[in-house]
PDB file of C-alpha atoms and ligand atoms in Angstrom:
ATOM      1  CA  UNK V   9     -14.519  -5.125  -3.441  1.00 98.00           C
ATOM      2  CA  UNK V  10     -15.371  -3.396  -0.244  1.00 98.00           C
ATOM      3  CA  UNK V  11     -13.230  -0.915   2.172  1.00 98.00           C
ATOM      4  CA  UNK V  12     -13.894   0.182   4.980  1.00 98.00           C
ATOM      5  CA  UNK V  13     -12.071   2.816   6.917  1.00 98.00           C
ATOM      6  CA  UNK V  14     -12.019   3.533  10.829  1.00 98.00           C
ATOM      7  CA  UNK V  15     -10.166   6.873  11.194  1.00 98.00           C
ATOM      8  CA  UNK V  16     -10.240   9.707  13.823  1.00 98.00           C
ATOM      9  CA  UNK V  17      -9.639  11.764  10.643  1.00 98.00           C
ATOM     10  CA  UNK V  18     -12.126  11.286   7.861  1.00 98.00           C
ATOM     11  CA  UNK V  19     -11.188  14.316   6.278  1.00 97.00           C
ATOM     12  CA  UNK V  20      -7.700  13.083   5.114  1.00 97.00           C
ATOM     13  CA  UNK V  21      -9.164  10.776   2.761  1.00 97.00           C
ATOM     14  CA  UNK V  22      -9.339  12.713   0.073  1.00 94.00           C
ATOM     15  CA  UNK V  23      -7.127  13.615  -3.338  1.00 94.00           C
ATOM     16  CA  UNK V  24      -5.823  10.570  -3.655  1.00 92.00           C
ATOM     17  CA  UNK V  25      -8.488   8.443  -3.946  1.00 95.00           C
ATOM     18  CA  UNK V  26     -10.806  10.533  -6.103  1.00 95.00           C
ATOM     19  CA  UNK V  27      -8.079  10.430  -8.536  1.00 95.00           C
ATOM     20  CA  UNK V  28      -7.027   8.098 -11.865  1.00 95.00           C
ATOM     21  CA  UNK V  29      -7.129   3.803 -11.093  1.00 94.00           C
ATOM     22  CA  UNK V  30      -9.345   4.728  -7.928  1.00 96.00           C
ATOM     23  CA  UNK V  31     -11.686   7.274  -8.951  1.00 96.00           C
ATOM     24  CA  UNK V  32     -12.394   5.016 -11.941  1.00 97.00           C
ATOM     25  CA  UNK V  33     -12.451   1.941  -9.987  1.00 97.00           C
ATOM     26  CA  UNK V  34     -15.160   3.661  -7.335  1.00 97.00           C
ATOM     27  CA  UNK V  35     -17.161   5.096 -10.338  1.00 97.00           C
ATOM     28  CA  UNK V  36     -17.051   1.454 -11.769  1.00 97.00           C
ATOM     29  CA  UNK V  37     -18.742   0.136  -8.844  1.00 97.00           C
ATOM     30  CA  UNK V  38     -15.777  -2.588  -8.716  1.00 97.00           C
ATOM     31  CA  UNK V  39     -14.664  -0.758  -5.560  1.00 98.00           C
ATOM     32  CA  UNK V  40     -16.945   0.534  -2.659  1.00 98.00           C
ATOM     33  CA  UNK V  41     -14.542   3.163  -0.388  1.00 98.00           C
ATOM     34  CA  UNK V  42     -16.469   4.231   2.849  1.00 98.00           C
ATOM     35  CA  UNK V  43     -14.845   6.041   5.844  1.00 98.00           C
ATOM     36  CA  UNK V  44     -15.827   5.987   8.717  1.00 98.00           C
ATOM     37  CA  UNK V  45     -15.020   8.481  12.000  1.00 98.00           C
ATOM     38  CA  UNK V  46     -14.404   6.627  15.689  1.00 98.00           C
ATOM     39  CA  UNK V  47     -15.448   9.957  17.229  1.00 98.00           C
ATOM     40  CA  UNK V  48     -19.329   8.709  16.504  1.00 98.00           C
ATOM     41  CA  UNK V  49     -18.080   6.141  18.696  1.00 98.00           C
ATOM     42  CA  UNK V  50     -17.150   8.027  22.134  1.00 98.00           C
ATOM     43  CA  UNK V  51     -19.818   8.231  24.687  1.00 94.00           C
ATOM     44  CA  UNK V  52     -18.345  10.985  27.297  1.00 94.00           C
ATOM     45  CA  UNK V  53     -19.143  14.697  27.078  1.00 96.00           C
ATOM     46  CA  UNK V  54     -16.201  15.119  25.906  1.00 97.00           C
ATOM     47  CA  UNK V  55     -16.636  12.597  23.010  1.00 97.00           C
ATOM     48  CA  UNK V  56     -12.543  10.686  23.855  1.00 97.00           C
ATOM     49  CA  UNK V  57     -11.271   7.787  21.775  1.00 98.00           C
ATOM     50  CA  UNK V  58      -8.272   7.965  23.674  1.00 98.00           C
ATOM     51  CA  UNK V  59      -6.778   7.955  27.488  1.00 97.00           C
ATOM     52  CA  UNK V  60      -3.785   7.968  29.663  1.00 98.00           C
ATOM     53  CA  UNK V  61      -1.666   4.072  29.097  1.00 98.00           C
ATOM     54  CA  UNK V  62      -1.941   2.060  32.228  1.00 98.00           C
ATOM     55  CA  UNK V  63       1.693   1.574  33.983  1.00 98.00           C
ATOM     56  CA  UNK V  64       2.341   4.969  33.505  1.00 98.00           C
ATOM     57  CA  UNK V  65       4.603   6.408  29.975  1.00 97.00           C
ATOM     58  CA  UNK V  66       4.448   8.916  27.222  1.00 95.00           C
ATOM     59  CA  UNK V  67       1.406   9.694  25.481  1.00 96.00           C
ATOM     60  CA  UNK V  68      -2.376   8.422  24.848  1.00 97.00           C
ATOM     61  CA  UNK V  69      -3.706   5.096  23.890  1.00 98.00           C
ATOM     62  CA  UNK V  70      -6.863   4.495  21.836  1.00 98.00           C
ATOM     63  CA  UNK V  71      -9.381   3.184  24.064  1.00 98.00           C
ATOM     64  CA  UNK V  72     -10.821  -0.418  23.294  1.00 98.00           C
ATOM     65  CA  UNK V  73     -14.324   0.279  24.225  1.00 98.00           C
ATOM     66  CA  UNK V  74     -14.799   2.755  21.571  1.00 98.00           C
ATOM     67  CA  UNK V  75     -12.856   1.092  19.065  1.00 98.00           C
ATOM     68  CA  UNK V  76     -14.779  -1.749  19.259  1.00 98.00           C
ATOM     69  CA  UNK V  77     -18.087  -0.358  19.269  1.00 98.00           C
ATOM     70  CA  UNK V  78     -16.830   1.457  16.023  1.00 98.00           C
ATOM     71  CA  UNK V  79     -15.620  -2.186  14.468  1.00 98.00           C
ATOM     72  CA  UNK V  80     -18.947  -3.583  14.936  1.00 98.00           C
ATOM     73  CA  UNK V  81     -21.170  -1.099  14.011  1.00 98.00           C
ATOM     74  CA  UNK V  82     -18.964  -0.946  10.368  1.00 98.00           C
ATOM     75  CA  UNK V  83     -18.998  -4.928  10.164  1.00 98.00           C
ATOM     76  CA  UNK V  84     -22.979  -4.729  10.317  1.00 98.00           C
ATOM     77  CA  UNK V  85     -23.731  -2.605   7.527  1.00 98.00           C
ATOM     78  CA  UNK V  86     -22.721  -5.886   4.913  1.00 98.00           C
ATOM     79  CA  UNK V  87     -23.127  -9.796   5.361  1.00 97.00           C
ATOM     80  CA  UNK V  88     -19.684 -10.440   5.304  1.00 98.00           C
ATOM     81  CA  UNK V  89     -17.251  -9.090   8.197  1.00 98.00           C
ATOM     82  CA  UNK V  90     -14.379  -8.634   5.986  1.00 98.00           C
ATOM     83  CA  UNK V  91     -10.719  -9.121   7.344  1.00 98.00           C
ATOM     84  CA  UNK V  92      -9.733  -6.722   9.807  1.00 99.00           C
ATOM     85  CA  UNK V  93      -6.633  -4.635   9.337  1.00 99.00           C
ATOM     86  CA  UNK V  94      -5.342  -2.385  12.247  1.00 98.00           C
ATOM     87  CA  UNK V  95      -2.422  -0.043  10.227  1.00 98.00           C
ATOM     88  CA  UNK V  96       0.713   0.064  12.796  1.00 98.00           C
ATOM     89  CA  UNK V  97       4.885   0.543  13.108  1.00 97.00           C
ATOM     90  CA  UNK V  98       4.038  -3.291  14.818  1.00 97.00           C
ATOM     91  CA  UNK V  99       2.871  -4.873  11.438  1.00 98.00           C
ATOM     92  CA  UNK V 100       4.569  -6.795   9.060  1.00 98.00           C
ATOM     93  CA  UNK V 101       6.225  -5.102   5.886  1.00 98.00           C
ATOM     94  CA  UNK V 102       3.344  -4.650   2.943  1.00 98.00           C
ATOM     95  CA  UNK V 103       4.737  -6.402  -0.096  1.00 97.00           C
ATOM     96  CA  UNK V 104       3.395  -7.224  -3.252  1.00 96.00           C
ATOM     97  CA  UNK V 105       2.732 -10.786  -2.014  1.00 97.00           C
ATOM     98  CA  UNK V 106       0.549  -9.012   0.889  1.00 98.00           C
ATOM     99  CA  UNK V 107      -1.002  -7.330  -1.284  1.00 98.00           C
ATOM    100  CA  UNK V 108      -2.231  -9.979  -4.086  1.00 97.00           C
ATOM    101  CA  UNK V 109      -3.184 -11.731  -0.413  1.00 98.00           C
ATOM    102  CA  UNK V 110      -5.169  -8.778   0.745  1.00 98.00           C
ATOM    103  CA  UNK V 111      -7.012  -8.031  -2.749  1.00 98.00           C
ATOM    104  CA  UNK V 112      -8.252 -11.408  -2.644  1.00 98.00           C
ATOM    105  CA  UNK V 113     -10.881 -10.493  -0.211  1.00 98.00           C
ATOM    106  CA  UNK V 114     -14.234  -9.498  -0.698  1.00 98.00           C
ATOM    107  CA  UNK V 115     -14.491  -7.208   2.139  1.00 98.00           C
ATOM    108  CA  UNK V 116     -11.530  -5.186   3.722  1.00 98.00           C
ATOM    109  CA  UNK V 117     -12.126  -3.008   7.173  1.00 99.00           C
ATOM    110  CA  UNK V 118      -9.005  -0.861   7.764  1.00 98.00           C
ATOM    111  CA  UNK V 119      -8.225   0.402  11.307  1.00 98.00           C
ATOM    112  CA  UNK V 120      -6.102   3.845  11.702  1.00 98.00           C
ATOM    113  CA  UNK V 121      -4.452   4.178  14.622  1.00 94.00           C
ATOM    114  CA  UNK V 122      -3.344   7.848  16.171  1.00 88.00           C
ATOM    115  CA  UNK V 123      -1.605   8.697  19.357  1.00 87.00           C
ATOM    116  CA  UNK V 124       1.046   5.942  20.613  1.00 92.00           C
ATOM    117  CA  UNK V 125      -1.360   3.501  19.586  1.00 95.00           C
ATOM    118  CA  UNK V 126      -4.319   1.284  20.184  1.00 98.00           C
ATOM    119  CA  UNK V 127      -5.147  -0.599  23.686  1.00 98.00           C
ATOM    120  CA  UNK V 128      -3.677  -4.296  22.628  1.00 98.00           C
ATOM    121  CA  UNK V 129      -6.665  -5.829  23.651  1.00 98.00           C
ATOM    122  CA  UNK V 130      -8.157  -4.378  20.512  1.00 98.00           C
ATOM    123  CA  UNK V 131      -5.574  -6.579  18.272  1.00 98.00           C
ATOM    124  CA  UNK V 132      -5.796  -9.267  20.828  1.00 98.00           C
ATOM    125  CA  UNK V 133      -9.397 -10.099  19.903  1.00 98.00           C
ATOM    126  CA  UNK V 134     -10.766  -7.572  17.043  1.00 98.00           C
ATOM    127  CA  UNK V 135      -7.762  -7.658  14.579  1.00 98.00           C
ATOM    128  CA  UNK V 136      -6.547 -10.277  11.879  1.00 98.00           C
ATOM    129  CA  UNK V 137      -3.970  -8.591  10.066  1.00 98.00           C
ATOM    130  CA  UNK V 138      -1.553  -5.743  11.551  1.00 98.00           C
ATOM    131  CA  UNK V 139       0.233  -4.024   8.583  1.00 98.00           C
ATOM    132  CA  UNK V 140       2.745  -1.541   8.437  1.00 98.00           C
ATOM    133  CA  UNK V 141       4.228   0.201   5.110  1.00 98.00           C
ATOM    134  CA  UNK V 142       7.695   0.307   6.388  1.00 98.00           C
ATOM    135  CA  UNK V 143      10.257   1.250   8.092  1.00 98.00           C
ATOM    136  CA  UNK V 144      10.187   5.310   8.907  1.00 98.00           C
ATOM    137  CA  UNK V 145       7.736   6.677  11.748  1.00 97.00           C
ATOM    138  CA  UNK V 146       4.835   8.266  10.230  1.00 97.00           C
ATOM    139  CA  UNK V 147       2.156  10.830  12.586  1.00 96.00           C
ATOM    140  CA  UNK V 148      -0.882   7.877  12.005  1.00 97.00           C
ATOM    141  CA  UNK V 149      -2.469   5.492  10.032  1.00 98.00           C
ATOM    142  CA  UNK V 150      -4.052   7.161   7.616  1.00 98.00           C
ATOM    143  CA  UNK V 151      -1.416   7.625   4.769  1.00 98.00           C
ATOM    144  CA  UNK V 152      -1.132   3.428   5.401  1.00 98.00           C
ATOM    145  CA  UNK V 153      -4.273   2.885   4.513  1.00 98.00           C
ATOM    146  CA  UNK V 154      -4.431   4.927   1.407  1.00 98.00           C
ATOM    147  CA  UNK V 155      -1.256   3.251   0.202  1.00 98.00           C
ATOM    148  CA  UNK V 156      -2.972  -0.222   0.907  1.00 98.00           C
ATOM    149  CA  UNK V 157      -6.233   0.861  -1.110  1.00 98.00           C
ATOM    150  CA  UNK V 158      -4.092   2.103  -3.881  1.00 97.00           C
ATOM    151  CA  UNK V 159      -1.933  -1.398  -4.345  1.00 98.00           C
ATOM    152  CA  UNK V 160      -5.062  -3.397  -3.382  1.00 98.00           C
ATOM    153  CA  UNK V 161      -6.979  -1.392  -6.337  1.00 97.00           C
ATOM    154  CA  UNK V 162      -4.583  -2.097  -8.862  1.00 96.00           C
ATOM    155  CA  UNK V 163      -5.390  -5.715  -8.289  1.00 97.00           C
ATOM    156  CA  UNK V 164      -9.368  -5.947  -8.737  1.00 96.00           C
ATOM    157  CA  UNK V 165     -10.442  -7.357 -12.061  1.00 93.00           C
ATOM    158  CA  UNK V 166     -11.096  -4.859 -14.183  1.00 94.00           C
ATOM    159  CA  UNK V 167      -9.926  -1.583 -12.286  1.00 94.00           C
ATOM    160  CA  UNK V 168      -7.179  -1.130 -14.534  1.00 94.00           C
ATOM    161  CA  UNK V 169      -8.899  -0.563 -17.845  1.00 85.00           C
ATOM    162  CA  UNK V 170      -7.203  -1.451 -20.832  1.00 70.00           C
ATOM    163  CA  UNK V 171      -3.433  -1.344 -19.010  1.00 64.00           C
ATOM    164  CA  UNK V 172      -1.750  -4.150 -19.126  1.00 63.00           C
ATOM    165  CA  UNK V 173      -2.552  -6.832 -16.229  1.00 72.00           C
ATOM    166  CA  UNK V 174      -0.354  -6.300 -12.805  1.00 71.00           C
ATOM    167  CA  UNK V 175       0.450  -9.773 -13.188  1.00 69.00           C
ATOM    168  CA  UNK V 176       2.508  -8.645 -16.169  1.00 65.00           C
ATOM    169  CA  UNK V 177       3.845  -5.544 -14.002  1.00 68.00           C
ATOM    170  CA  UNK V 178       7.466  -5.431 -13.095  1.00 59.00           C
ATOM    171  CA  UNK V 179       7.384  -6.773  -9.513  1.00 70.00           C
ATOM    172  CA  UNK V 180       5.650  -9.696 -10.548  1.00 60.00           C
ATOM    173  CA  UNK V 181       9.032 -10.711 -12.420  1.00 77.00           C
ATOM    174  CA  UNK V 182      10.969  -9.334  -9.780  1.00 88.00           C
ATOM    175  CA  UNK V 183      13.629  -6.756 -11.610  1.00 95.00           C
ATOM    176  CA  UNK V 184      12.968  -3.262 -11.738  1.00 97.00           C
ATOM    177  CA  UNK V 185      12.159  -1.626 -15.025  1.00 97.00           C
ATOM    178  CA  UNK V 186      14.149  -0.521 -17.965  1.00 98.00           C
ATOM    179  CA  UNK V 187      14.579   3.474 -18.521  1.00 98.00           C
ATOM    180  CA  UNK V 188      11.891   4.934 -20.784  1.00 98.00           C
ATOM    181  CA  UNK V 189      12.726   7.297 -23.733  1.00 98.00           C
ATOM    182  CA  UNK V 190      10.550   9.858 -25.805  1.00 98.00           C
ATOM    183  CA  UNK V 191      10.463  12.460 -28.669  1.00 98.00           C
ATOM    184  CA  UNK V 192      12.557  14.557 -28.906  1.00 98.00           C
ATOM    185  CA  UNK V 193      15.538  12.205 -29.536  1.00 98.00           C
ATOM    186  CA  UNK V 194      17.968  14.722 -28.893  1.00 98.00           C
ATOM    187  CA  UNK V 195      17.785  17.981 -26.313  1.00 98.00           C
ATOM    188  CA  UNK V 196      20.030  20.375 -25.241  1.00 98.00           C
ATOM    189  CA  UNK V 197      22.710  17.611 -26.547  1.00 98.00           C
ATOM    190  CA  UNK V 198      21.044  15.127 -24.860  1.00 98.00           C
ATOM    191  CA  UNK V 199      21.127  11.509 -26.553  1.00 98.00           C
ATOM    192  CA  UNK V 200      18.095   8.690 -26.261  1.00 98.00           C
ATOM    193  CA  UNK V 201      20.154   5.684 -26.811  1.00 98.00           C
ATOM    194  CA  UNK V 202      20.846   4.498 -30.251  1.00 98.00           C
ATOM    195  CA  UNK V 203      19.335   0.794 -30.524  1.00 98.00           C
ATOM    196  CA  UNK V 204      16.079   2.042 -29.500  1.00 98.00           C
ATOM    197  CA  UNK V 205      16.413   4.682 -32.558  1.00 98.00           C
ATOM    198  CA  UNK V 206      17.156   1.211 -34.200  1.00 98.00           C
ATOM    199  CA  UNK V 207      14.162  -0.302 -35.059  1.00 98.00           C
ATOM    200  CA  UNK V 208      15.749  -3.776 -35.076  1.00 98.00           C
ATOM    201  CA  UNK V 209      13.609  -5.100 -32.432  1.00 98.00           C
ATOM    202  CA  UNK V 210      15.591  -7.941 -30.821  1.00 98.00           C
ATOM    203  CA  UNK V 211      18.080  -5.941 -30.042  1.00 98.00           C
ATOM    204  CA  UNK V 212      16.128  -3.278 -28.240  1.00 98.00           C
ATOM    205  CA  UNK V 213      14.626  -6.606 -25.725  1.00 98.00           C
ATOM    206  CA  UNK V 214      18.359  -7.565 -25.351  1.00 98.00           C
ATOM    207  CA  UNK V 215      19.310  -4.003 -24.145  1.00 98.00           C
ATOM    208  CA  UNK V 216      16.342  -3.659 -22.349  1.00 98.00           C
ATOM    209  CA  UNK V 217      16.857  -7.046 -20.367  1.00 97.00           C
ATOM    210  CA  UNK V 218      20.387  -5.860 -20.055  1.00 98.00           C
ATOM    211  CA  UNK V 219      19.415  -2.551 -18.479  1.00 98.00           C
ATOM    212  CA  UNK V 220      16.716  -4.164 -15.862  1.00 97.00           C
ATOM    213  CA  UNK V 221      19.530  -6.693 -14.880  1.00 96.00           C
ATOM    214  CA  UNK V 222      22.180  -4.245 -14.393  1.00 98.00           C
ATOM    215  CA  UNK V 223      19.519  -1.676 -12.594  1.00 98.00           C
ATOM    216  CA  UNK V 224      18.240  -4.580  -9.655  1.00 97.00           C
ATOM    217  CA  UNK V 225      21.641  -5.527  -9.275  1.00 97.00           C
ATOM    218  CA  UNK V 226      23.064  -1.638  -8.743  1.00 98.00           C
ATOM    219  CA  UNK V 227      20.557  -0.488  -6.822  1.00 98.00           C
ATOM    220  CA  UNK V 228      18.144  -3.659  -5.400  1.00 97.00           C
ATOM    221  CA  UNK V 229      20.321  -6.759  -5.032  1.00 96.00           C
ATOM    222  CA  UNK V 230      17.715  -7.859  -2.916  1.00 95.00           C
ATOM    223  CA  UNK V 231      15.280  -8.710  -5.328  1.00 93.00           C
ATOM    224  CA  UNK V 232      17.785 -10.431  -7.396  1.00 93.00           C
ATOM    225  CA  UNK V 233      16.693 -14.044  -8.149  1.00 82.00           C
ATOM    226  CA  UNK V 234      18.631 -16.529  -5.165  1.00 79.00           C
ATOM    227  CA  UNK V 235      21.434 -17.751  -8.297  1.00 73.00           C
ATOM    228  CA  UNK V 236      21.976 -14.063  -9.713  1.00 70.00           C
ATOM    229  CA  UNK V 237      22.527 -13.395  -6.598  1.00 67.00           C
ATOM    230  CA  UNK V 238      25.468 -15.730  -5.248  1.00 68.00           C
ATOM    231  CA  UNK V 239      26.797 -15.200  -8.574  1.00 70.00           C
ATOM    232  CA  UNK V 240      26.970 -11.117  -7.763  1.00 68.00           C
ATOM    233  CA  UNK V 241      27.902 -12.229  -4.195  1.00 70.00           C
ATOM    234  CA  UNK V 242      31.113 -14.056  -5.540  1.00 73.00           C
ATOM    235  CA  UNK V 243      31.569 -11.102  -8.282  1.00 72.00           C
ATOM    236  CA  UNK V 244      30.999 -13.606 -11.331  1.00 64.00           C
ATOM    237  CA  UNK V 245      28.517 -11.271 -13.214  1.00 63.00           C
TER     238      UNK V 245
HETATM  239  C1  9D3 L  26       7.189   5.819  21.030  1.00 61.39           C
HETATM  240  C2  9D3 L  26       7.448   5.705  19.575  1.00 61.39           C
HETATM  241  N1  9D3 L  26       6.350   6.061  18.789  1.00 61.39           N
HETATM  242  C3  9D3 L  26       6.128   7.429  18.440  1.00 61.39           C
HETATM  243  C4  9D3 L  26       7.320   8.051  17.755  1.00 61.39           C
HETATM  244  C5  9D3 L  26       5.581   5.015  18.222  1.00 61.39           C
HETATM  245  C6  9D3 L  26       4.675   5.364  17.105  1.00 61.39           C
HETATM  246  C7  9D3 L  26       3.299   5.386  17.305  1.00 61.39           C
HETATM  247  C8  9D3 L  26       2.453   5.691  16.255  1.00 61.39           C
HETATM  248  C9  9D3 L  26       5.175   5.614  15.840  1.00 61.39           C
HETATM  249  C10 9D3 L  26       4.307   5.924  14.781  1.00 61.39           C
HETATM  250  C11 9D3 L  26       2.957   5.969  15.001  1.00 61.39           C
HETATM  251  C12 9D3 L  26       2.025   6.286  13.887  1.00 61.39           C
HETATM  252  N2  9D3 L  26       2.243   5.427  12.723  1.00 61.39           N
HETATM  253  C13 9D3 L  26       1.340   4.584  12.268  1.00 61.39           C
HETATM  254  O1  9D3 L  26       0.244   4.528  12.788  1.00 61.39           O
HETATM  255  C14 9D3 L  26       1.677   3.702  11.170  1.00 61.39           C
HETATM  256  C15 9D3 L  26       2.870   3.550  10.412  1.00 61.39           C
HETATM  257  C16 9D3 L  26       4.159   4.189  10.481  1.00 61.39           C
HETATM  258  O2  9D3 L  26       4.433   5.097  11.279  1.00 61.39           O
HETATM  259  N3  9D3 L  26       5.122   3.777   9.602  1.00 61.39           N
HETATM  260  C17 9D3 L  26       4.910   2.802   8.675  1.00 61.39           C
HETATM  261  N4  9D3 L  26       3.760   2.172   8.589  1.00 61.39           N
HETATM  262  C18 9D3 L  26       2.753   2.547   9.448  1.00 61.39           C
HETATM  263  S1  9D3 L  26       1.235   1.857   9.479  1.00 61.39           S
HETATM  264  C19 9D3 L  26       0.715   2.818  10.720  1.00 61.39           C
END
């Protein structure tokens, strides 16, 4: 898979992504990372990506003409165009449905936004996806898109060695995961739970099944399955 990145900040993409799944996955040739800065875009002496918003209001807005001189210089350099995403509060949620949808393409070209935001003609007619991580106000784009090539990574054949599939991962099954135990058994008084000390292994999957149940439904009844979930509506579980 290919990424692309258009980012007023190239520098921030590093640490993460010369790290673990990713370094491995770039070093693997199964992903190809590139970043790219909008600056080599601007065209003024004084080299601006952004300007004052029409209409009057707080802040600066990243200019189109740049932008878009950035996008297709990056879309040239491989035969493919690859599905543009512009990173925004605007977006819709990344899930792990987006994200099995996203790390089905061949080609991805990321778009960081900075400031209040990018002139809409830009998303009008340059952008297919607009994506946001969640709720909370973050300073740009950039931390987006390095969450997006992390979940995306995960997903490329291969990238994750010899660890079990993601299909197999928790999400997939929608509960969250069981708690996790090691030596010592005992510290400072401390107890690991006796059935896993056990051996007997069908009793270990019970409690563990037990333990994922009881953890979605205490602290993500969202992801609860529609039935479990009118069941622990009406208090019946
Ligand atoms: C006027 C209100 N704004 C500033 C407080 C709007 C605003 C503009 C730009 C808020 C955040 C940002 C920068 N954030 C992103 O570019 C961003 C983001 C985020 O802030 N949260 C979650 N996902 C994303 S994806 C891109």
């Amino acid at each position: 898979m290919r990424i692309d990145v258009l980012t007023i900040f190239p520098g921030a993409f590093v640490g993460p992504l010369d790290v673990s799944i990713i370094k491995r996955a770039r070093d693997a040739g199964l992903l190809d990372l590139e970043i790219h800065d909008i600056r080599e875009h601007a065209t003024d002496k004084h080299r601006s990506v952004d300007d004052y918003p029409f209409g009057g209001g707080q802040g600066m807005v990243m200019r189109v003409d740049v932008l878009d001189r950035a996008l297709e210089e990056v879309q040239s350099l491989d035969d493919e165009r690859g599905l543009v995403v512009y990173l925004s509060p605007q977006g819709e949620r990344l899930d792990d449905a987006l994200v099995r949808e996203l790390a089905r393409h061949r080609r991805l070209v990321l778009v960081c936004g900075r400031y209040e935001g990018v002139d809409e003609r830009f998303v009008e007619h340059c952008v297919d996806r607009e994506v946001s991580i969640g709720d909370y106000i973050l300073t740009g784009g950039e931390l987006p898109a390095m969450v997006l090539i992390d979940a995306v990574t995960r997903h490329i054949p291969g990238a994750l060695g010899d660890e079990k599939s993601p299909e197999e991962e928790s999400f997939a099954d929608g509960l969250l995961e069981h708690p996790q135990y090691t030596r010592p058994a005992e510290y400072r008084g401390w107890q690991v739970p006796e059935v896993l000390l056990s051996g007997h292994h069908a009793n270990i999957e019970k409690w563990r099944r037990e333990q994922r149940l009881e953890r979605t439904r205490q602290r993500r009844p969202d992801l609860l399955p529609p039935a479990a979930a009118e069941d622990e509506r009406k208090g019946e579980v």
